[in-house]
Amino acid sequence: MSVSTRVWLLIVVFAFLLLQSVFTVNQTEQVIITQFGKPVGEPITSPGLHFKIPFTQQINSFDKRYLAWDGPMVEMSTKDKTYVQVDTFARWRITQPMQYYLRLRDERSAQSRLEDILGSETRTAIARHELIEVVRSDKDRKPLQDESLGPLTGEGTIGVLRPIRVGRAAIEKDVFDAAAPKLAEFGIELLDVRFKRINYNHQVLERIHQRMISERLQIAQRFRSEGEGEAARINGNRDRDLNEIESTAYKRVQEIQGEADAKATEIYAKAYGQKPESAEFYKFLKSMETYRKVIDGDATIVLSTNSDLFGLLKRVEQKNR
């Protein structure tokens, strides 16, 4: 083998060894070097170019950024024995990479441990409080109410919110305070915990729906009662007004008829009172009108001989003879 060949071979070997001993650390990473599975030296947290012994030492990198833990929907019971499904979300990061590596090794194990600890603390916190405390966070919250419904306070549970003493935010803080020290033992800093979603159990939903239906039936019954009362008032006013109008109209009719009769009587008196023959003729006309009203083709009349009607008929008969 020639000298130049040996030189090139040495250069290649040297370059290969150099590549195996040099590595870069990204700004978002932190590295632990292990030799035969055991950590060597301190964790490398600063970005840049670093060295290791080739072949015998390995690089184990971990993320320095904020990481998310999205827990599964878990069913649990509240203090008032209401079964709910709670979906929990958390933020965390690796602050002690050496401790993290020795206890957990990788992110998959960390996620599993987060689920165990946060899930357990969540169930414990939920079990210590009633449902109203879990779903509400504002102690001064007032229910939204349609102005058309009017004042509903005092009508059962409609338009009334039960007061809370703790609230959801305080329960989330309790979960955080209980879980953070336990996760710190694994080199993990817990940044935040939140209840992402809280749903009723399917068996409880039917009861909630029935309660909602009952409340709305109460509102509907209230509207119906008010409507029936208003209808009765309107009908009463209408009947009163109609009676008043009819009474006034009847009074006016009677007045007009009385005035007309008086006027007619006055005219008759003037017309038939001028001569005795006129008075006799008037008496005759009135008798004829009376006959027309009381006598028809099938009428049978029994008259006294002293009756005016009998006398008139008798005079008519004598004239015909």
PDB file of C-alpha atoms in Angstrom:
ATOM      1  CA  MET A   1       0.000   0.000   0.000  1.00  0.00           C
ATOM      2  CA  SER A   2       1.439   3.304  -1.006  1.00  0.00           C
ATOM      3  CA  VAL A   3       1.998   6.205   1.350  1.00  0.00           C
ATOM      4  CA  SER A   4      -0.655   8.365  -0.273  1.00  0.00           C
ATOM      5  CA  THR A   5      -3.195   5.599   0.098  1.00  0.00           C
ATOM      6  CA  ARG A   6      -2.405   5.259   3.771  1.00  0.00           C
ATOM      7  CA  VAL A   7      -2.752   8.992   4.250  1.00  0.00           C
ATOM      8  CA  TRP A   8      -6.160   9.048   2.578  1.00  0.00           C
ATOM      9  CA  LEU A   9      -7.263   6.087   4.665  1.00  0.00           C
ATOM     10  CA  LEU A  10      -6.201   7.836   7.855  1.00  0.00           C
ATOM     11  CA  ILE A  11      -8.039  10.962   6.799  1.00  0.00           C
ATOM     12  CA  VAL A  12     -11.242   8.998   6.156  1.00  0.00           C
ATOM     13  CA  VAL A  13     -10.986   7.204   9.509  1.00  0.00           C
ATOM     14  CA  PHE A  14     -10.317  10.454  11.309  1.00  0.00           C
ATOM     15  CA  ALA A  15     -13.282  12.128   9.616  1.00  0.00           C
ATOM     16  CA  PHE A  16     -15.542   9.197  10.488  1.00  0.00           C
ATOM     17  CA  LEU A  17     -14.449   9.282  14.127  1.00  0.00           C
ATOM     18  CA  LEU A  18     -14.935  13.023  14.198  1.00  0.00           C
ATOM     19  CA  LEU A  19     -18.466  12.696  12.855  1.00  0.00           C
ATOM     20  CA  GLN A  20     -19.257  10.041  15.447  1.00  0.00           C
ATOM     21  CA  SER A  21     -17.972  12.214  18.305  1.00  0.00           C
ATOM     22  CA  VAL A  22     -19.590  15.520  17.318  1.00  0.00           C
ATOM     23  CA  PHE A  23     -23.260  16.344  17.699  1.00  0.00           C
ATOM     24  CA  THR A  24     -25.428  19.479  17.795  1.00  0.00           C
ATOM     25  CA  VAL A  25     -28.052  20.437  20.351  1.00  0.00           C
ATOM     26  CA  ASN A  26     -31.063  22.378  19.074  1.00  0.00           C
ATOM     27  CA  GLN A  27     -32.563  25.336  20.945  1.00  0.00           C
ATOM     28  CA  THR A  28     -35.663  23.278  21.737  1.00  0.00           C
ATOM     29  CA  GLU A  29     -33.727  20.273  23.058  1.00  0.00           C
ATOM     30  CA  GLN A  30     -31.803  19.154  26.114  1.00  0.00           C
ATOM     31  CA  VAL A  31     -29.484  16.150  25.980  1.00  0.00           C
ATOM     32  CA  ILE A  32     -28.228  13.470  28.348  1.00  0.00           C
ATOM     33  CA  ILE A  33     -25.196  11.396  27.293  1.00  0.00           C
ATOM     34  CA  THR A  34     -25.243   7.759  28.384  1.00  0.00           C
ATOM     35  CA  GLN A  35     -22.486   5.209  28.290  1.00  0.00           C
ATOM     36  CA  PHE A  36     -23.635   1.587  28.300  1.00  0.00           C
ATOM     37  CA  GLY A  37     -27.077   2.808  29.456  1.00  0.00           C
ATOM     38  CA  LYS A  38     -25.783   4.918  32.357  1.00  0.00           C
ATOM     39  CA  PRO A  39     -25.780   8.749  32.322  1.00  0.00           C
ATOM     40  CA  VAL A  40     -22.401  10.407  31.953  1.00  0.00           C
ATOM     41  CA  GLY A  41     -21.819  13.970  33.099  1.00  0.00           C
ATOM     42  CA  GLU A  42     -24.398  16.701  33.479  1.00  0.00           C
ATOM     43  CA  PRO A  43     -27.358  17.282  31.127  1.00  0.00           C
ATOM     44  CA  ILE A  44     -26.562  19.511  28.164  1.00  0.00           C
ATOM     45  CA  THR A  45     -29.116  22.302  27.964  1.00  0.00           C
ATOM     46  CA  SER A  46     -27.250  24.930  25.933  1.00  0.00           C
ATOM     47  CA  PRO A  47     -27.614  24.816  22.138  1.00  0.00           C
ATOM     48  CA  GLY A  48     -24.560  24.421  19.913  1.00  0.00           C
ATOM     49  CA  LEU A  49     -21.819  21.907  18.998  1.00  0.00           C
ATOM     50  CA  HIS A  50     -20.817  19.260  21.561  1.00  0.00           C
ATOM     51  CA  PHE A  51     -18.606  16.161  21.721  1.00  0.00           C
ATOM     52  CA  LYS A  52     -18.949  12.575  22.941  1.00  0.00           C
ATOM     53  CA  ILE A  53     -16.935   9.390  22.810  1.00  0.00           C
ATOM     54  CA  PRO A  54     -17.843   7.625  19.597  1.00  0.00           C
ATOM     55  CA  PHE A  55     -19.528   4.210  19.625  1.00  0.00           C
ATOM     56  CA  THR A  56     -19.619   3.846  23.428  1.00  0.00           C
ATOM     57  CA  GLN A  57     -21.692   6.931  24.271  1.00  0.00           C
ATOM     58  CA  GLN A  58     -25.272   7.585  23.122  1.00  0.00           C
ATOM     59  CA  ILE A  59     -27.335  10.751  22.904  1.00  0.00           C
ATOM     60  CA  ASN A  60     -30.753  10.999  24.608  1.00  0.00           C
ATOM     61  CA  SER A  61     -32.602  14.188  23.705  1.00  0.00           C
ATOM     62  CA  PHE A  62     -35.683  15.627  25.419  1.00  0.00           C
ATOM     63  CA  ASP A  63     -37.919  18.525  24.491  1.00  0.00           C
ATOM     64  CA  LYS A  64     -37.472  21.799  26.359  1.00  0.00           C
ATOM     65  CA  ARG A  65     -40.754  23.336  25.162  1.00  0.00           C
ATOM     66  CA  TYR A  66     -44.136  23.354  26.810  1.00  0.00           C
ATOM     67  CA  LEU A  67     -45.830  20.000  26.222  1.00  0.00           C
ATOM     68  CA  ALA A  68     -49.510  19.116  26.238  1.00  0.00           C
ATOM     69  CA  TRP A  69     -51.309  16.330  28.034  1.00  0.00           C
ATOM     70  CA  ASP A  70     -54.844  15.701  26.789  1.00  0.00           C
ATOM     71  CA  GLY A  71     -56.470  13.199  29.093  1.00  0.00           C
ATOM     72  CA  PRO A  72     -59.236  10.821  28.067  1.00  0.00           C
ATOM     73  CA  MET A  73     -62.894  11.409  28.931  1.00  0.00           C
ATOM     74  CA  VAL A  74     -63.292   9.758  32.339  1.00  0.00           C
ATOM     75  CA  GLU A  75     -66.560   9.100  34.158  1.00  0.00           C
ATOM     76  CA  MET A  76     -66.675   9.987  37.853  1.00  0.00           C
ATOM     77  CA  SER A  77     -69.146  10.890  40.584  1.00  0.00           C
ATOM     78  CA  THR A  78     -69.612  14.229  42.323  1.00  0.00           C
ATOM     79  CA  LYS A  79     -70.377  14.737  46.006  1.00  0.00           C
ATOM     80  CA  ASP A  80     -74.122  14.849  45.272  1.00  0.00           C
ATOM     81  CA  LYS A  81     -73.904  11.449  43.513  1.00  0.00           C
ATOM     82  CA  THR A  82     -74.208  12.844  39.987  1.00  0.00           C
ATOM     83  CA  TYR A  83     -72.172  10.939  37.407  1.00  0.00           C
ATOM     84  CA  VAL A  84     -70.332  13.177  34.948  1.00  0.00           C
ATOM     85  CA  GLN A  85     -67.722  12.685  32.239  1.00  0.00           C
ATOM     86  CA  VAL A  86     -64.694  14.960  32.700  1.00  0.00           C
ATOM     87  CA  ASP A  87     -62.152  15.750  29.978  1.00  0.00           C
ATOM     88  CA  THR A  88     -58.959  17.200  31.485  1.00  0.00           C
ATOM     89  CA  PHE A  89     -56.155  19.127  29.778  1.00  0.00           C
ATOM     90  CA  ALA A  90     -52.741  20.088  31.152  1.00  0.00           C
ATOM     91  CA  ARG A  91     -49.482  21.795  30.172  1.00  0.00           C
ATOM     92  CA  TRP A  92     -46.095  20.569  31.403  1.00  0.00           C
ATOM     93  CA  ARG A  93     -42.365  20.649  30.685  1.00  0.00           C
ATOM     94  CA  ILE A  94     -39.169  18.825  31.596  1.00  0.00           C
ATOM     95  CA  THR A  95     -37.147  20.885  34.074  1.00  0.00           C
ATOM     96  CA  GLN A  96     -34.904  18.140  35.527  1.00  0.00           C
ATOM     97  CA  PRO A  97     -33.805  16.046  32.528  1.00  0.00           C
ATOM     98  CA  MET A  98     -31.530  13.748  34.564  1.00  0.00           C
ATOM     99  CA  GLN A  99     -34.262  12.904  37.042  1.00  0.00           C
ATOM    100  CA  TYR A 100     -36.760  12.597  34.167  1.00  0.00           C
ATOM    101  CA  TYR A 101     -34.493  10.142  32.342  1.00  0.00           C
ATOM    102  CA  LEU A 102     -33.798   8.016  35.406  1.00  0.00           C
ATOM    103  CA  ARG A 103     -37.497   7.749  36.381  1.00  0.00           C
ATOM    104  CA  LEU A 104     -39.351   7.783  33.053  1.00  0.00           C
ATOM    105  CA  ARG A 105     -36.880   7.427  30.154  1.00  0.00           C
ATOM    106  CA  ASP A 106     -39.186   8.791  27.451  1.00  0.00           C
ATOM    107  CA  GLU A 107     -42.271  10.949  26.789  1.00  0.00           C
ATOM    108  CA  ARG A 108     -44.577   7.956  26.404  1.00  0.00           C
ATOM    109  CA  SER A 109     -43.917   6.920  30.001  1.00  0.00           C
ATOM    110  CA  ALA A 110     -44.320  10.546  31.096  1.00  0.00           C
ATOM    111  CA  GLN A 111     -47.761  10.780  29.446  1.00  0.00           C
ATOM    112  CA  SER A 112     -48.823   7.579  31.182  1.00  0.00           C
ATOM    113  CA  ARG A 113     -47.649   8.884  34.560  1.00  0.00           C
ATOM    114  CA  LEU A 114     -49.427  12.206  33.964  1.00  0.00           C
ATOM    115  CA  GLU A 115     -52.636  10.333  33.240  1.00  0.00           C
ATOM    116  CA  ASP A 116     -52.301   8.333  36.450  1.00  0.00           C
ATOM    117  CA  ILE A 117     -51.561  11.287  38.714  1.00  0.00           C
ATOM    118  CA  LEU A 118     -53.816  13.931  37.143  1.00  0.00           C
ATOM    119  CA  GLY A 119     -56.657  11.460  36.642  1.00  0.00           C
ATOM    120  CA  SER A 120     -56.497  10.369  40.272  1.00  0.00           C
ATOM    121  CA  GLU A 121     -56.345  13.923  41.638  1.00  0.00           C
ATOM    122  CA  THR A 122     -59.188  14.989  39.349  1.00  0.00           C
ATOM    123  CA  ARG A 123     -61.436  12.187  40.605  1.00  0.00           C
ATOM    124  CA  THR A 124     -60.585  13.064  44.192  1.00  0.00           C
ATOM    125  CA  ALA A 125     -61.329  16.767  43.693  1.00  0.00           C
ATOM    126  CA  ILE A 126     -64.598  16.126  41.832  1.00  0.00           C
ATOM    127  CA  ALA A 127     -65.774  13.693  44.510  1.00  0.00           C
ATOM    128  CA  ARG A 128     -65.310  16.366  47.210  1.00  0.00           C
ATOM    129  CA  HIS A 129     -67.610  18.924  45.547  1.00  0.00           C
ATOM    130  CA  GLU A 130     -71.134  19.082  44.216  1.00  0.00           C
ATOM    131  CA  LEU A 131     -71.883  19.343  40.511  1.00  0.00           C
ATOM    132  CA  ILE A 132     -72.811  23.032  40.686  1.00  0.00           C
ATOM    133  CA  GLU A 133     -69.330  23.801  42.035  1.00  0.00           C
ATOM    134  CA  VAL A 134     -67.664  21.867  39.201  1.00  0.00           C
ATOM    135  CA  VAL A 135     -69.455  23.515  36.293  1.00  0.00           C
ATOM    136  CA  ARG A 136     -69.529  27.118  37.549  1.00  0.00           C
ATOM    137  CA  SER A 137     -66.666  29.476  38.285  1.00  0.00           C
ATOM    138  CA  ASP A 138     -68.293  32.899  38.746  1.00  0.00           C
ATOM    139  CA  LYS A 139     -69.868  33.326  42.186  1.00  0.00           C
ATOM    140  CA  ASP A 140     -71.673  36.525  41.111  1.00  0.00           C
ATOM    141  CA  ARG A 141     -73.086  35.193  37.847  1.00  0.00           C
ATOM    142  CA  LYS A 142     -76.681  36.130  37.088  1.00  0.00           C
ATOM    143  CA  PRO A 143     -78.846  34.039  34.745  1.00  0.00           C
ATOM    144  CA  LEU A 144     -79.713  35.511  31.365  1.00  0.00           C
ATOM    145  CA  GLN A 145     -83.439  36.046  31.071  1.00  0.00           C
ATOM    146  CA  ASP A 146     -85.712  37.051  28.219  1.00  0.00           C
ATOM    147  CA  GLU A 147     -87.411  40.335  29.099  1.00  0.00           C
ATOM    148  CA  SER A 148     -90.676  39.046  27.639  1.00  0.00           C
ATOM    149  CA  LEU A 149     -90.858  36.411  30.401  1.00  0.00           C
ATOM    150  CA  GLY A 150     -91.193  39.055  33.089  1.00  0.00           C
ATOM    151  CA  PRO A 151     -90.062  38.502  36.682  1.00  0.00           C
ATOM    152  CA  LEU A 152     -89.722  34.759  37.343  1.00  0.00           C
ATOM    153  CA  THR A 153     -87.974  34.893  40.721  1.00  0.00           C
ATOM    154  CA  GLY A 154     -89.799  32.931  43.353  1.00  0.00           C
ATOM    155  CA  GLU A 155     -91.509  30.529  40.962  1.00  0.00           C
ATOM    156  CA  GLY A 156     -89.741  27.307  41.894  1.00  0.00           C
ATOM    157  CA  THR A 157     -86.271  27.036  40.353  1.00  0.00           C
ATOM    158  CA  ILE A 158     -87.005  29.116  37.255  1.00  0.00           C
ATOM    159  CA  GLY A 159     -84.637  32.059  36.857  1.00  0.00           C
ATOM    160  CA  VAL A 160     -82.748  31.224  40.057  1.00  0.00           C
ATOM    161  CA  LEU A 161     -79.114  30.088  40.299  1.00  0.00           C
ATOM    162  CA  ARG A 162     -77.895  28.238  43.360  1.00  0.00           C
ATOM    163  CA  PRO A 163     -75.017  30.087  45.052  1.00  0.00           C
ATOM    164  CA  ILE A 164     -71.556  28.495  44.942  1.00  0.00           C
ATOM    165  CA  ARG A 165     -68.765  28.652  47.502  1.00  0.00           C
ATOM    166  CA  VAL A 166     -65.757  27.252  45.597  1.00  0.00           C
ATOM    167  CA  GLY A 167     -66.232  27.122  41.824  1.00  0.00           C
ATOM    168  CA  ARG A 168     -64.516  25.321  38.989  1.00  0.00           C
ATOM    169  CA  ALA A 169     -61.389  27.506  38.957  1.00  0.00           C
ATOM    170  CA  ALA A 170     -60.678  26.733  42.613  1.00  0.00           C
ATOM    171  CA  ILE A 171     -61.192  22.998  42.019  1.00  0.00           C
ATOM    172  CA  GLU A 172     -58.748  23.116  39.091  1.00  0.00           C
ATOM    173  CA  LYS A 173     -56.232  24.828  41.379  1.00  0.00           C
ATOM    174  CA  ASP A 174     -56.717  22.085  43.976  1.00  0.00           C
ATOM    175  CA  VAL A 175     -55.899  19.475  41.321  1.00  0.00           C
ATOM    176  CA  PHE A 176     -52.842  21.486  40.290  1.00  0.00           C
ATOM    177  CA  ASP A 177     -51.573  21.920  43.876  1.00  0.00           C
ATOM    178  CA  ALA A 178     -51.981  18.218  44.619  1.00  0.00           C
ATOM    179  CA  ALA A 179     -50.427  16.916  41.389  1.00  0.00           C
ATOM    180  CA  ALA A 180     -47.497  19.354  40.960  1.00  0.00           C
ATOM    181  CA  PRO A 181     -45.346  18.011  43.867  1.00  0.00           C
ATOM    182  CA  LYS A 182     -45.877  14.414  42.745  1.00  0.00           C
ATOM    183  CA  LEU A 183     -44.839  15.204  39.169  1.00  0.00           C
ATOM    184  CA  ALA A 184     -41.817  17.194  40.397  1.00  0.00           C
ATOM    185  CA  GLU A 185     -40.356  13.909  41.659  1.00  0.00           C
ATOM    186  CA  PHE A 186     -40.110  12.842  38.014  1.00  0.00           C
ATOM    187  CA  GLY A 187     -38.387  16.034  36.873  1.00  0.00           C
ATOM    188  CA  ILE A 188     -41.639  17.443  35.446  1.00  0.00           C
ATOM    189  CA  GLU A 189     -42.972  20.921  36.110  1.00  0.00           C
ATOM    190  CA  LEU A 190     -46.736  21.107  35.880  1.00  0.00           C
ATOM    191  CA  LEU A 191     -47.717  24.448  34.351  1.00  0.00           C
ATOM    192  CA  ASP A 192     -51.511  24.370  34.255  1.00  0.00           C
ATOM    193  CA  VAL A 193     -54.544  22.104  34.578  1.00  0.00           C
ATOM    194  CA  ARG A 194     -57.974  22.751  33.081  1.00  0.00           C
ATOM    195  CA  PHE A 195     -61.294  20.937  32.763  1.00  0.00           C
ATOM    196  CA  LYS A 196     -61.751  21.083  29.013  1.00  0.00           C
ATOM    197  CA  ARG A 197     -65.217  19.559  28.939  1.00  0.00           C
ATOM    198  CA  ILE A 198     -67.735  18.295  31.503  1.00  0.00           C
ATOM    199  CA  ASN A 199     -70.681  16.254  30.231  1.00  0.00           C
ATOM    200  CA  TYR A 200     -73.521  14.528  31.996  1.00  0.00           C
ATOM    201  CA  ASN A 201     -73.688  10.775  32.090  1.00  0.00           C
ATOM    202  CA  HIS A 202     -76.193   9.424  29.552  1.00  0.00           C
ATOM    203  CA  GLN A 203     -78.433   8.155  32.350  1.00  0.00           C
ATOM    204  CA  VAL A 204     -78.453  11.603  33.947  1.00  0.00           C
ATOM    205  CA  LEU A 205     -79.236  13.415  30.686  1.00  0.00           C
ATOM    206  CA  GLU A 206     -82.807  12.086  30.638  1.00  0.00           C
ATOM    207  CA  ARG A 207     -83.420  13.502  34.116  1.00  0.00           C
ATOM    208  CA  ILE A 208     -81.951  16.853  33.087  1.00  0.00           C
ATOM    209  CA  HIS A 209     -84.138  16.957  29.993  1.00  0.00           C
ATOM    210  CA  GLN A 210     -87.234  16.218  32.073  1.00  0.00           C
ATOM    211  CA  ARG A 211     -86.328  19.034  34.445  1.00  0.00           C
ATOM    212  CA  MET A 212     -85.875  21.443  31.522  1.00  0.00           C
ATOM    213  CA  ILE A 213     -89.241  20.377  30.099  1.00  0.00           C
ATOM    214  CA  SER A 214     -90.879  20.863  33.509  1.00  0.00           C
ATOM    215  CA  GLU A 215     -89.470  24.384  33.862  1.00  0.00           C
ATOM    216  CA  ARG A 216     -90.671  25.368  30.411  1.00  0.00           C
ATOM    217  CA  LEU A 217     -94.090  23.889  31.112  1.00  0.00           C
ATOM    218  CA  GLN A 218     -94.261  26.106  34.195  1.00  0.00           C
ATOM    219  CA  ILE A 219     -93.441  29.136  32.060  1.00  0.00           C
ATOM    220  CA  ALA A 220     -96.038  28.090  29.459  1.00  0.00           C
ATOM    221  CA  GLN A 221     -98.666  27.575  32.183  1.00  0.00           C
ATOM    222  CA  ARG A 222     -97.887  31.019  33.558  1.00  0.00           C
ATOM    223  CA  PHE A 223     -98.416  32.557  30.117  1.00  0.00           C
ATOM    224  CA  ARG A 224    -101.650  30.607  29.662  1.00  0.00           C
ATOM    225  CA  SER A 225    -102.961  31.746  33.059  1.00  0.00           C
ATOM    226  CA  GLU A 226    -102.105  35.361  32.314  1.00  0.00           C
ATOM    227  CA  GLY A 227    -103.702  35.048  28.865  1.00  0.00           C
ATOM    228  CA  GLU A 228    -106.888  33.517  30.254  1.00  0.00           C
ATOM    229  CA  GLY A 229    -107.111  36.255  32.883  1.00  0.00           C
ATOM    230  CA  GLU A 230    -106.605  38.953  30.268  1.00  0.00           C
ATOM    231  CA  ALA A 231    -109.191  37.303  27.987  1.00  0.00           C
ATOM    232  CA  ALA A 232    -111.729  37.201  30.849  1.00  0.00           C
ATOM    233  CA  ARG A 233    -111.075  40.883  31.585  1.00  0.00           C
ATOM    234  CA  ILE A 234    -111.500  41.844  27.927  1.00  0.00           C
ATOM    235  CA  ASN A 235    -114.685  39.768  27.572  1.00  0.00           C
ATOM    236  CA  GLY A 236    -116.094  41.311  30.748  1.00  0.00           C
ATOM    237  CA  ASN A 237    -115.363  44.821  29.495  1.00  0.00           C
ATOM    238  CA  ARG A 238    -116.902  43.925  26.136  1.00  0.00           C
ATOM    239  CA  ASP A 239    -120.125  42.587  27.715  1.00  0.00           C
ATOM    240  CA  ARG A 240    -120.367  45.624  29.954  1.00  0.00           C
ATOM    241  CA  ASP A 241    -119.879  47.990  27.028  1.00  0.00           C
ATOM    242  CA  LEU A 242    -122.423  46.061  24.919  1.00  0.00           C
ATOM    243  CA  ASN A 243    -125.010  46.168  27.712  1.00  0.00           C
ATOM    244  CA  GLU A 244    -124.393  49.870  28.176  1.00  0.00           C
ATOM    245  CA  ILE A 245    -124.747  50.540  24.452  1.00  0.00           C
ATOM    246  CA  GLU A 246    -127.877  48.396  24.165  1.00  0.00           C
ATOM    247  CA  SER A 247    -129.415  50.060  27.214  1.00  0.00           C
ATOM    248  CA  THR A 248    -128.673  53.526  25.869  1.00  0.00           C
ATOM    249  CA  ALA A 249    -130.011  52.577  22.421  1.00  0.00           C
ATOM    250  CA  TYR A 250    -133.208  51.028  23.866  1.00  0.00           C
ATOM    251  CA  LYS A 251    -133.801  54.102  25.974  1.00  0.00           C
ATOM    252  CA  ARG A 252    -133.370  56.306  22.932  1.00  0.00           C
ATOM    253  CA  VAL A 253    -135.719  54.101  20.854  1.00  0.00           C
ATOM    254  CA  GLN A 254    -138.384  54.283  23.501  1.00  0.00           C
ATOM    255  CA  GLU A 255    -137.992  58.041  23.699  1.00  0.00           C
ATOM    256  CA  ILE A 256    -138.316  58.374  19.928  1.00  0.00           C
ATOM    257  CA  GLN A 257    -141.332  56.038  19.836  1.00  0.00           C
ATOM    258  CA  GLY A 258    -142.978  57.966  22.677  1.00  0.00           C
ATOM    259  CA  GLU A 259    -142.371  61.262  20.938  1.00  0.00           C
ATOM    260  CA  ALA A 260    -143.724  59.790  17.670  1.00  0.00           C
ATOM    261  CA  ASP A 261    -146.851  58.414  19.369  1.00  0.00           C
ATOM    262  CA  ALA A 262    -147.448  61.715  21.094  1.00  0.00           C
ATOM    263  CA  LYS A 263    -147.025  63.552  17.835  1.00  0.00           C
ATOM    264  CA  ALA A 264    -149.313  61.110  16.019  1.00  0.00           C
ATOM    265  CA  THR A 265    -151.937  61.417  18.757  1.00  0.00           C
ATOM    266  CA  GLU A 266    -151.736  65.171  18.559  1.00  0.00           C
ATOM    267  CA  ILE A 267    -152.188  65.064  14.784  1.00  0.00           C
ATOM    268  CA  TYR A 268    -155.100  62.628  15.075  1.00  0.00           C
ATOM    269  CA  ALA A 269    -156.700  64.779  17.722  1.00  0.00           C
ATOM    270  CA  LYS A 270    -156.449  67.885  15.566  1.00  0.00           C
ATOM    271  CA  ALA A 271    -157.700  66.066  12.480  1.00  0.00           C
ATOM    272  CA  TYR A 272    -160.674  64.233  14.016  1.00  0.00           C
ATOM    273  CA  GLY A 273    -161.617  66.721  16.709  1.00  0.00           C
ATOM    274  CA  GLN A 274    -162.809  69.409  14.360  1.00  0.00           C
ATOM    275  CA  LYS A 275    -166.386  67.936  13.904  1.00  0.00           C
ATOM    276  CA  PRO A 276    -168.487  65.240  15.624  1.00  0.00           C
ATOM    277  CA  GLU A 277    -168.571  63.300  12.349  1.00  0.00           C
ATOM    278  CA  SER A 278    -164.797  63.262  12.281  1.00  0.00           C
ATOM    279  CA  ALA A 279    -164.658  61.850  15.801  1.00  0.00           C
ATOM    280  CA  GLU A 280    -167.192  59.203  14.861  1.00  0.00           C
ATOM    281  CA  PHE A 281    -165.188  58.333  11.771  1.00  0.00           C
ATOM    282  CA  TYR A 282    -162.017  58.063  13.842  1.00  0.00           C
ATOM    283  CA  LYS A 283    -163.759  55.719  16.241  1.00  0.00           C
ATOM    284  CA  PHE A 284    -164.902  53.634  13.280  1.00  0.00           C
ATOM    285  CA  LEU A 285    -161.380  53.357  11.829  1.00  0.00           C
ATOM    286  CA  LYS A 286    -159.937  52.247  15.142  1.00  0.00           C
ATOM    287  CA  SER A 287    -162.669  49.619  15.460  1.00  0.00           C
ATOM    288  CA  MET A 288    -161.841  48.318  11.990  1.00  0.00           C
ATOM    289  CA  GLU A 289    -158.172  48.066  12.928  1.00  0.00           C
ATOM    290  CA  THR A 290    -159.141  46.116  16.010  1.00  0.00           C
ATOM    291  CA  TYR A 291    -161.323  43.745  13.952  1.00  0.00           C
ATOM    292  CA  ARG A 292    -158.458  43.207  11.524  1.00  0.00           C
ATOM    293  CA  LYS A 293    -156.131  42.242  14.342  1.00  0.00           C
ATOM    294  CA  VAL A 294    -158.441  39.887  16.235  1.00  0.00           C
ATOM    295  CA  ILE A 295    -160.602  38.365  13.518  1.00  0.00           C
ATOM    296  CA  ASP A 296    -159.425  36.074  10.746  1.00  0.00           C
ATOM    297  CA  GLY A 297    -161.069  33.401   8.600  1.00  0.00           C
ATOM    298  CA  ASP A 298    -161.051  30.721  11.314  1.00  0.00           C
ATOM    299  CA  ALA A 299    -161.795  32.916  14.325  1.00  0.00           C
ATOM    300  CA  THR A 300    -164.780  32.297  16.609  1.00  0.00           C
ATOM    301  CA  ILE A 301    -165.733  35.284  18.770  1.00  0.00           C
ATOM    302  CA  VAL A 302    -168.127  35.393  21.702  1.00  0.00           C
ATOM    303  CA  LEU A 303    -169.219  38.963  22.387  1.00  0.00           C
ATOM    304  CA  SER A 304    -171.408  40.536  25.048  1.00  0.00           C
ATOM    305  CA  THR A 305    -174.453  42.465  23.859  1.00  0.00           C
ATOM    306  CA  ASN A 306    -173.102  45.453  25.750  1.00  0.00           C
ATOM    307  CA  SER A 307    -169.771  45.300  23.912  1.00  0.00           C
ATOM    308  CA  ASP A 308    -168.771  48.117  21.575  1.00  0.00           C
ATOM    309  CA  LEU A 309    -167.676  45.589  18.986  1.00  0.00           C
ATOM    310  CA  PHE A 310    -171.086  43.854  19.161  1.00  0.00           C
ATOM    311  CA  GLY A 311    -172.893  47.157  18.845  1.00  0.00           C
ATOM    312  CA  LEU A 312    -170.884  48.085  15.743  1.00  0.00           C
ATOM    313  CA  LEU A 313    -171.572  44.740  14.103  1.00  0.00           C
ATOM    314  CA  LYS A 314    -175.280  45.053  14.990  1.00  0.00           C
ATOM    315  CA  ARG A 315    -175.478  48.498  13.369  1.00  0.00           C
ATOM    316  CA  VAL A 316    -173.766  47.191  10.241  1.00  0.00           C
ATOM    317  CA  GLU A 317    -176.272  44.323  10.098  1.00  0.00           C
ATOM    318  CA  GLN A 318    -179.279  46.681  10.514  1.00  0.00           C
ATOM    319  CA  LYS A 319    -178.021  48.903   7.696  1.00  0.00           C
ATOM    320  CA  ASN A 320    -177.635  45.913   5.408  1.00  0.00           C
ATOM    321  CA  ARG A 321    -181.275  44.955   6.047  1.00  0.00           C
TER     322      ARG A 321
END
